[in-house]
């Protein structure tokens, strides 16, 4: 079985509905979903706040590129368009493949520009690390270390203070 951690975020339209649709699009591969966090925009401050979460998925038949294809399909279903002039601009849905582990539990490493694993900037983003800690409190980002250590190190410690947990927003139903 391959497992993957996905980071999902939305700051346009019905943000919560976009996140819920993304989780639903992964179907039975969803193992666990984090809580929702409201976060300031990253990289381009001139846009609305995001809702962010993390999803742990698993599928015995999925290769790393399959997770990328599923992420892109979820984005397309949400009407995501990419603006080449504004790399960190607003979006209906952003789904990033953060890390993948093979059937033996070993991290998959890739330098492919289309799917770099682990995600090359995950260790710099509190909005990725904090939700991931919800679902894997003792998790490690391959090549970088413990999630909690990364989140508590500067400069992320100050970024983490800007994340607002949203326990009033659930991504999955209890039924």
PDB file of C-alpha atoms in Angstrom:
ATOM      1  CA  UNK A   1       0.000   0.000   0.000  1.00  0.00           C
ATOM      2  CA  UNK A   2       1.241   3.480  -0.732  1.00  0.00           C
ATOM      3  CA  UNK A   3       0.302   6.211   1.679  1.00  0.00           C
ATOM      4  CA  UNK A   4       0.396   9.910   0.999  1.00  0.00           C
ATOM      5  CA  UNK A   5      -0.118  13.123   2.908  1.00  0.00           C
ATOM      6  CA  UNK A   6      -2.044  15.722   0.945  1.00  0.00           C
ATOM      7  CA  UNK A   7      -2.419  19.374   1.844  1.00  0.00           C
ATOM      8  CA  UNK A   8      -5.700  20.943   0.754  1.00  0.00           C
ATOM      9  CA  UNK A   9      -6.598  24.619   0.744  1.00  0.00           C
ATOM     10  CA  UNK A  10      -9.161  27.035  -0.641  1.00  0.00           C
ATOM     11  CA  UNK A  11      -9.666  30.792  -0.524  1.00  0.00           C
ATOM     12  CA  UNK A  12     -12.233  31.427  -3.267  1.00  0.00           C
ATOM     13  CA  UNK A  13     -15.947  30.724  -3.349  1.00  0.00           C
ATOM     14  CA  UNK A  14     -17.399  28.315  -0.804  1.00  0.00           C
ATOM     15  CA  UNK A  15     -14.060  27.361   0.735  1.00  0.00           C
ATOM     16  CA  UNK A  16     -15.457  24.662   3.011  1.00  0.00           C
ATOM     17  CA  UNK A  17     -17.465  23.069   0.195  1.00  0.00           C
ATOM     18  CA  UNK A  18     -14.324  22.926  -1.953  1.00  0.00           C
ATOM     19  CA  UNK A  19     -12.400  21.172   0.837  1.00  0.00           C
ATOM     20  CA  UNK A  20     -15.255  18.736   1.458  1.00  0.00           C
ATOM     21  CA  UNK A  21     -15.465  17.940  -2.255  1.00  0.00           C
ATOM     22  CA  UNK A  22     -11.723  17.304  -2.350  1.00  0.00           C
ATOM     23  CA  UNK A  23     -11.952  14.860   0.567  1.00  0.00           C
ATOM     24  CA  UNK A  24     -14.955  13.153  -1.050  1.00  0.00           C
ATOM     25  CA  UNK A  25     -13.076  12.845  -4.354  1.00  0.00           C
ATOM     26  CA  UNK A  26     -10.490  10.613  -2.673  1.00  0.00           C
ATOM     27  CA  UNK A  27     -13.266   8.227  -1.587  1.00  0.00           C
ATOM     28  CA  UNK A  28     -12.263   5.069   0.238  1.00  0.00           C
ATOM     29  CA  UNK A  29      -8.572   5.954   0.064  1.00  0.00           C
ATOM     30  CA  UNK A  30      -9.063   8.523   2.857  1.00  0.00           C
ATOM     31  CA  UNK A  31      -7.595   7.175   6.086  1.00  0.00           C
ATOM     32  CA  UNK A  32      -7.881  10.296   8.260  1.00  0.00           C
ATOM     33  CA  UNK A  33      -8.566  14.015   7.843  1.00  0.00           C
ATOM     34  CA  UNK A  34      -7.233  16.837  10.013  1.00  0.00           C
ATOM     35  CA  UNK A  35      -9.165  19.669  11.501  1.00  0.00           C
ATOM     36  CA  UNK A  36      -9.686  22.821   9.463  1.00  0.00           C
ATOM     37  CA  UNK A  37      -7.494  25.888   9.948  1.00  0.00           C
ATOM     38  CA  UNK A  38      -8.071  29.414   8.716  1.00  0.00           C
ATOM     39  CA  UNK A  39      -4.780  30.813   7.534  1.00  0.00           C
ATOM     40  CA  UNK A  40      -3.479  34.044   6.074  1.00  0.00           C
ATOM     41  CA  UNK A  41      -2.407  33.837   2.436  1.00  0.00           C
ATOM     42  CA  UNK A  42       1.164  32.733   1.848  1.00  0.00           C
ATOM     43  CA  UNK A  43       3.452  34.273  -0.743  1.00  0.00           C
ATOM     44  CA  UNK A  44       0.921  36.844  -1.995  1.00  0.00           C
ATOM     45  CA  UNK A  45      -0.816  38.765   0.792  1.00  0.00           C
ATOM     46  CA  UNK A  46      -3.290  40.521  -1.525  1.00  0.00           C
ATOM     47  CA  UNK A  47      -5.973  37.824  -1.403  1.00  0.00           C
ATOM     48  CA  UNK A  48      -8.570  36.331   0.969  1.00  0.00           C
ATOM     49  CA  UNK A  49      -7.701  34.009   3.866  1.00  0.00           C
ATOM     50  CA  UNK A  50      -7.500  30.276   3.234  1.00  0.00           C
ATOM     51  CA  UNK A  51      -9.089  27.272   4.822  1.00  0.00           C
ATOM     52  CA  UNK A  52      -6.485  24.499   5.028  1.00  0.00           C
ATOM     53  CA  UNK A  53      -6.423  20.861   6.109  1.00  0.00           C
ATOM     54  CA  UNK A  54      -4.367  17.696   5.654  1.00  0.00           C
ATOM     55  CA  UNK A  55      -5.527  14.314   4.415  1.00  0.00           C
ATOM     56  CA  UNK A  56      -3.800  10.973   4.868  1.00  0.00           C
ATOM     57  CA  UNK A  57      -4.696   8.616   2.023  1.00  0.00           C
ATOM     58  CA  UNK A  58      -3.756   5.036   1.230  1.00  0.00           C
ATOM     59  CA  UNK A  59      -4.218   2.748  -1.746  1.00  0.00           C
ATOM     60  CA  UNK A  60      -2.431  -0.559  -2.395  1.00  0.00           C
ATOM     61  CA  UNK A  61      -2.400   0.088  -6.138  1.00  0.00           C
ATOM     62  CA  UNK A  62      -1.476   3.797  -6.207  1.00  0.00           C
ATOM     63  CA  UNK A  63       1.878   5.042  -7.401  1.00  0.00           C
ATOM     64  CA  UNK A  64       3.082   8.560  -6.510  1.00  0.00           C
ATOM     65  CA  UNK A  65       1.963   9.917  -9.885  1.00  0.00           C
ATOM     66  CA  UNK A  66      -1.518   8.499  -9.231  1.00  0.00           C
ATOM     67  CA  UNK A  67      -1.785  10.753  -6.171  1.00  0.00           C
ATOM     68  CA  UNK A  68      -0.755  13.713  -8.315  1.00  0.00           C
ATOM     69  CA  UNK A  69      -3.357  12.812 -10.949  1.00  0.00           C
ATOM     70  CA  UNK A  70      -6.067  12.512  -8.280  1.00  0.00           C
ATOM     71  CA  UNK A  71      -5.018  15.854  -6.763  1.00  0.00           C
ATOM     72  CA  UNK A  72      -5.236  17.570 -10.138  1.00  0.00           C
ATOM     73  CA  UNK A  73      -8.612  15.965 -10.843  1.00  0.00           C
ATOM     74  CA  UNK A  74      -9.968  17.316  -7.538  1.00  0.00           C
ATOM     75  CA  UNK A  75      -8.651  20.786  -8.411  1.00  0.00           C
ATOM     76  CA  UNK A  76     -10.210  20.642 -11.876  1.00  0.00           C
ATOM     77  CA  UNK A  77     -13.558  19.555 -10.430  1.00  0.00           C
ATOM     78  CA  UNK A  78     -13.457  22.664  -8.209  1.00  0.00           C
ATOM     79  CA  UNK A  79     -12.853  24.886 -11.226  1.00  0.00           C
ATOM     80  CA  UNK A  80      -9.207  25.566 -10.415  1.00  0.00           C
ATOM     81  CA  UNK A  81      -7.414  27.641 -12.997  1.00  0.00           C
ATOM     82  CA  UNK A  82      -3.692  28.370 -12.889  1.00  0.00           C
ATOM     83  CA  UNK A  83      -2.516  31.918 -13.477  1.00  0.00           C
ATOM     84  CA  UNK A  84       1.069  31.736 -14.783  1.00  0.00           C
ATOM     85  CA  UNK A  85       1.583  35.378 -13.783  1.00  0.00           C
ATOM     86  CA  UNK A  86       0.548  34.835 -10.145  1.00  0.00           C
ATOM     87  CA  UNK A  87       2.130  31.681  -8.723  1.00  0.00           C
ATOM     88  CA  UNK A  88       0.763  32.028  -5.176  1.00  0.00           C
ATOM     89  CA  UNK A  89      -2.528  33.646  -6.153  1.00  0.00           C
ATOM     90  CA  UNK A  90      -6.046  32.838  -4.973  1.00  0.00           C
ATOM     91  CA  UNK A  91      -7.625  29.524  -5.864  1.00  0.00           C
ATOM     92  CA  UNK A  92     -10.826  27.579  -5.483  1.00  0.00           C
ATOM     93  CA  UNK A  93      -8.830  24.512  -4.495  1.00  0.00           C
ATOM     94  CA  UNK A  94      -5.177  23.633  -4.089  1.00  0.00           C
ATOM     95  CA  UNK A  95      -4.200  20.007  -3.475  1.00  0.00           C
ATOM     96  CA  UNK A  96      -0.499  19.340  -2.937  1.00  0.00           C
ATOM     97  CA  UNK A  97       1.109  15.914  -2.593  1.00  0.00           C
ATOM     98  CA  UNK A  98       3.391  16.497   0.390  1.00  0.00           C
ATOM     99  CA  UNK A  99       4.920  13.067   0.980  1.00  0.00           C
ATOM    100  CA  UNK A 100       4.434   9.492  -0.202  1.00  0.00           C
ATOM    101  CA  UNK A 101       5.509   6.198   1.401  1.00  0.00           C
ATOM    102  CA  UNK A 102       5.814   2.901  -0.445  1.00  0.00           C
ATOM    103  CA  UNK A 103       4.340  -0.466   0.557  1.00  0.00           C
ATOM    104  CA  UNK A 104       7.285  -1.098   2.903  1.00  0.00           C
ATOM    105  CA  UNK A 105       6.716   2.244   4.658  1.00  0.00           C
ATOM    106  CA  UNK A 106       9.788   3.856   3.117  1.00  0.00           C
ATOM    107  CA  UNK A 107       9.526   7.467   1.934  1.00  0.00           C
ATOM    108  CA  UNK A 108       9.440   7.959  -1.810  1.00  0.00           C
ATOM    109  CA  UNK A 109      11.986  10.526  -2.968  1.00  0.00           C
ATOM    110  CA  UNK A 110      11.670  12.268  -6.317  1.00  0.00           C
ATOM    111  CA  UNK A 111      13.461  15.198  -7.930  1.00  0.00           C
ATOM    112  CA  UNK A 112      11.005  15.315 -10.835  1.00  0.00           C
ATOM    113  CA  UNK A 113       9.976  18.989 -11.254  1.00  0.00           C
ATOM    114  CA  UNK A 114       6.365  17.919 -11.773  1.00  0.00           C
ATOM    115  CA  UNK A 115       6.270  15.820  -8.582  1.00  0.00           C
ATOM    116  CA  UNK A 116       9.114  16.593  -6.196  1.00  0.00           C
ATOM    117  CA  UNK A 117       8.905  14.396  -3.096  1.00  0.00           C
ATOM    118  CA  UNK A 118       8.762  15.312  -0.390  1.00  0.00           C
ATOM    119  CA  UNK A 119       7.183  18.624  -1.346  1.00  0.00           C
ATOM    120  CA  UNK A 120      10.129  21.032  -1.559  1.00  0.00           C
ATOM    121  CA  UNK A 121       8.562  23.786   0.570  1.00  0.00           C
ATOM    122  CA  UNK A 122       6.463  21.779   3.052  1.00  0.00           C
ATOM    123  CA  UNK A 123       9.008  22.309   5.835  1.00  0.00           C
ATOM    124  CA  UNK A 124       8.527  26.086   5.428  1.00  0.00           C
ATOM    125  CA  UNK A 125       4.741  26.151   5.645  1.00  0.00           C
ATOM    126  CA  UNK A 126       2.929  26.161   8.949  1.00  0.00           C
ATOM    127  CA  UNK A 127      -0.385  25.700   7.130  1.00  0.00           C
ATOM    128  CA  UNK A 128       0.898  22.299   5.924  1.00  0.00           C
ATOM    129  CA  UNK A 129       2.642  21.152   9.108  1.00  0.00           C
ATOM    130  CA  UNK A 130       0.012  22.089  11.709  1.00  0.00           C
ATOM    131  CA  UNK A 131      -2.884  20.159  10.122  1.00  0.00           C
ATOM    132  CA  UNK A 132      -0.542  17.237   9.429  1.00  0.00           C
ATOM    133  CA  UNK A 133       0.319  17.100  13.136  1.00  0.00           C
ATOM    134  CA  UNK A 134      -3.421  16.648  13.817  1.00  0.00           C
ATOM    135  CA  UNK A 135      -3.406  13.359  11.919  1.00  0.00           C
ATOM    136  CA  UNK A 136       0.148  12.207  12.702  1.00  0.00           C
ATOM    137  CA  UNK A 137       1.280  13.763  15.997  1.00  0.00           C
ATOM    138  CA  UNK A 138       4.599  11.897  15.812  1.00  0.00           C
ATOM    139  CA  UNK A 139       5.040  12.367  12.077  1.00  0.00           C
ATOM    140  CA  UNK A 140       8.231  13.139  10.242  1.00  0.00           C
ATOM    141  CA  UNK A 141       8.739  14.995   6.992  1.00  0.00           C
ATOM    142  CA  UNK A 142      11.256  12.849   5.079  1.00  0.00           C
ATOM    143  CA  UNK A 143      14.614  14.572   4.876  1.00  0.00           C
ATOM    144  CA  UNK A 144      13.614  17.328   7.305  1.00  0.00           C
ATOM    145  CA  UNK A 145      12.667  15.793  10.644  1.00  0.00           C
ATOM    146  CA  UNK A 146       9.857  15.782  13.171  1.00  0.00           C
ATOM    147  CA  UNK A 147       6.811  17.857  12.260  1.00  0.00           C
ATOM    148  CA  UNK A 148       6.622  19.453  15.700  1.00  0.00           C
ATOM    149  CA  UNK A 149      10.296  20.471  15.598  1.00  0.00           C
ATOM    150  CA  UNK A 150       9.823  22.042  12.169  1.00  0.00           C
ATOM    151  CA  UNK A 151       6.699  23.906  13.251  1.00  0.00           C
ATOM    152  CA  UNK A 152       8.319  25.234  16.433  1.00  0.00           C
ATOM    153  CA  UNK A 153      11.504  26.441  14.728  1.00  0.00           C
ATOM    154  CA  UNK A 154      11.885  29.986  13.459  1.00  0.00           C
ATOM    155  CA  UNK A 155      10.532  31.385  11.238  1.00  0.00           C
ATOM    156  CA  UNK A 156       7.542  29.013  11.355  1.00  0.00           C
ATOM    157  CA  UNK A 157       6.844  29.495  15.060  1.00  0.00           C
ATOM    158  CA  UNK A 158       5.524  32.987  14.371  1.00  0.00           C
ATOM    159  CA  UNK A 159       3.613  31.795  11.267  1.00  0.00           C
ATOM    160  CA  UNK A 160       1.973  29.052  13.335  1.00  0.00           C
ATOM    161  CA  UNK A 161       0.500  31.674  15.667  1.00  0.00           C
ATOM    162  CA  UNK A 162      -1.446  33.079  12.713  1.00  0.00           C
ATOM    163  CA  UNK A 163      -3.284  29.796  12.092  1.00  0.00           C
ATOM    164  CA  UNK A 164      -6.775  29.731  13.576  1.00  0.00           C
ATOM    165  CA  UNK A 165      -8.282  26.331  14.333  1.00  0.00           C
ATOM    166  CA  UNK A 166     -11.879  26.121  13.078  1.00  0.00           C
ATOM    167  CA  UNK A 167     -13.499  23.329  15.125  1.00  0.00           C
ATOM    168  CA  UNK A 168     -16.866  24.616  13.887  1.00  0.00           C
ATOM    169  CA  UNK A 169     -15.989  23.380  10.385  1.00  0.00           C
ATOM    170  CA  UNK A 170     -15.920  19.631   9.769  1.00  0.00           C
ATOM    171  CA  UNK A 171     -14.735  17.984   6.580  1.00  0.00           C
ATOM    172  CA  UNK A 172     -16.259  14.573   7.206  1.00  0.00           C
ATOM    173  CA  UNK A 173     -19.538  13.564   8.742  1.00  0.00           C
ATOM    174  CA  UNK A 174     -19.640  11.215  11.725  1.00  0.00           C
ATOM    175  CA  UNK A 175     -22.060   8.886   9.951  1.00  0.00           C
TER     176      UNK A 175
END
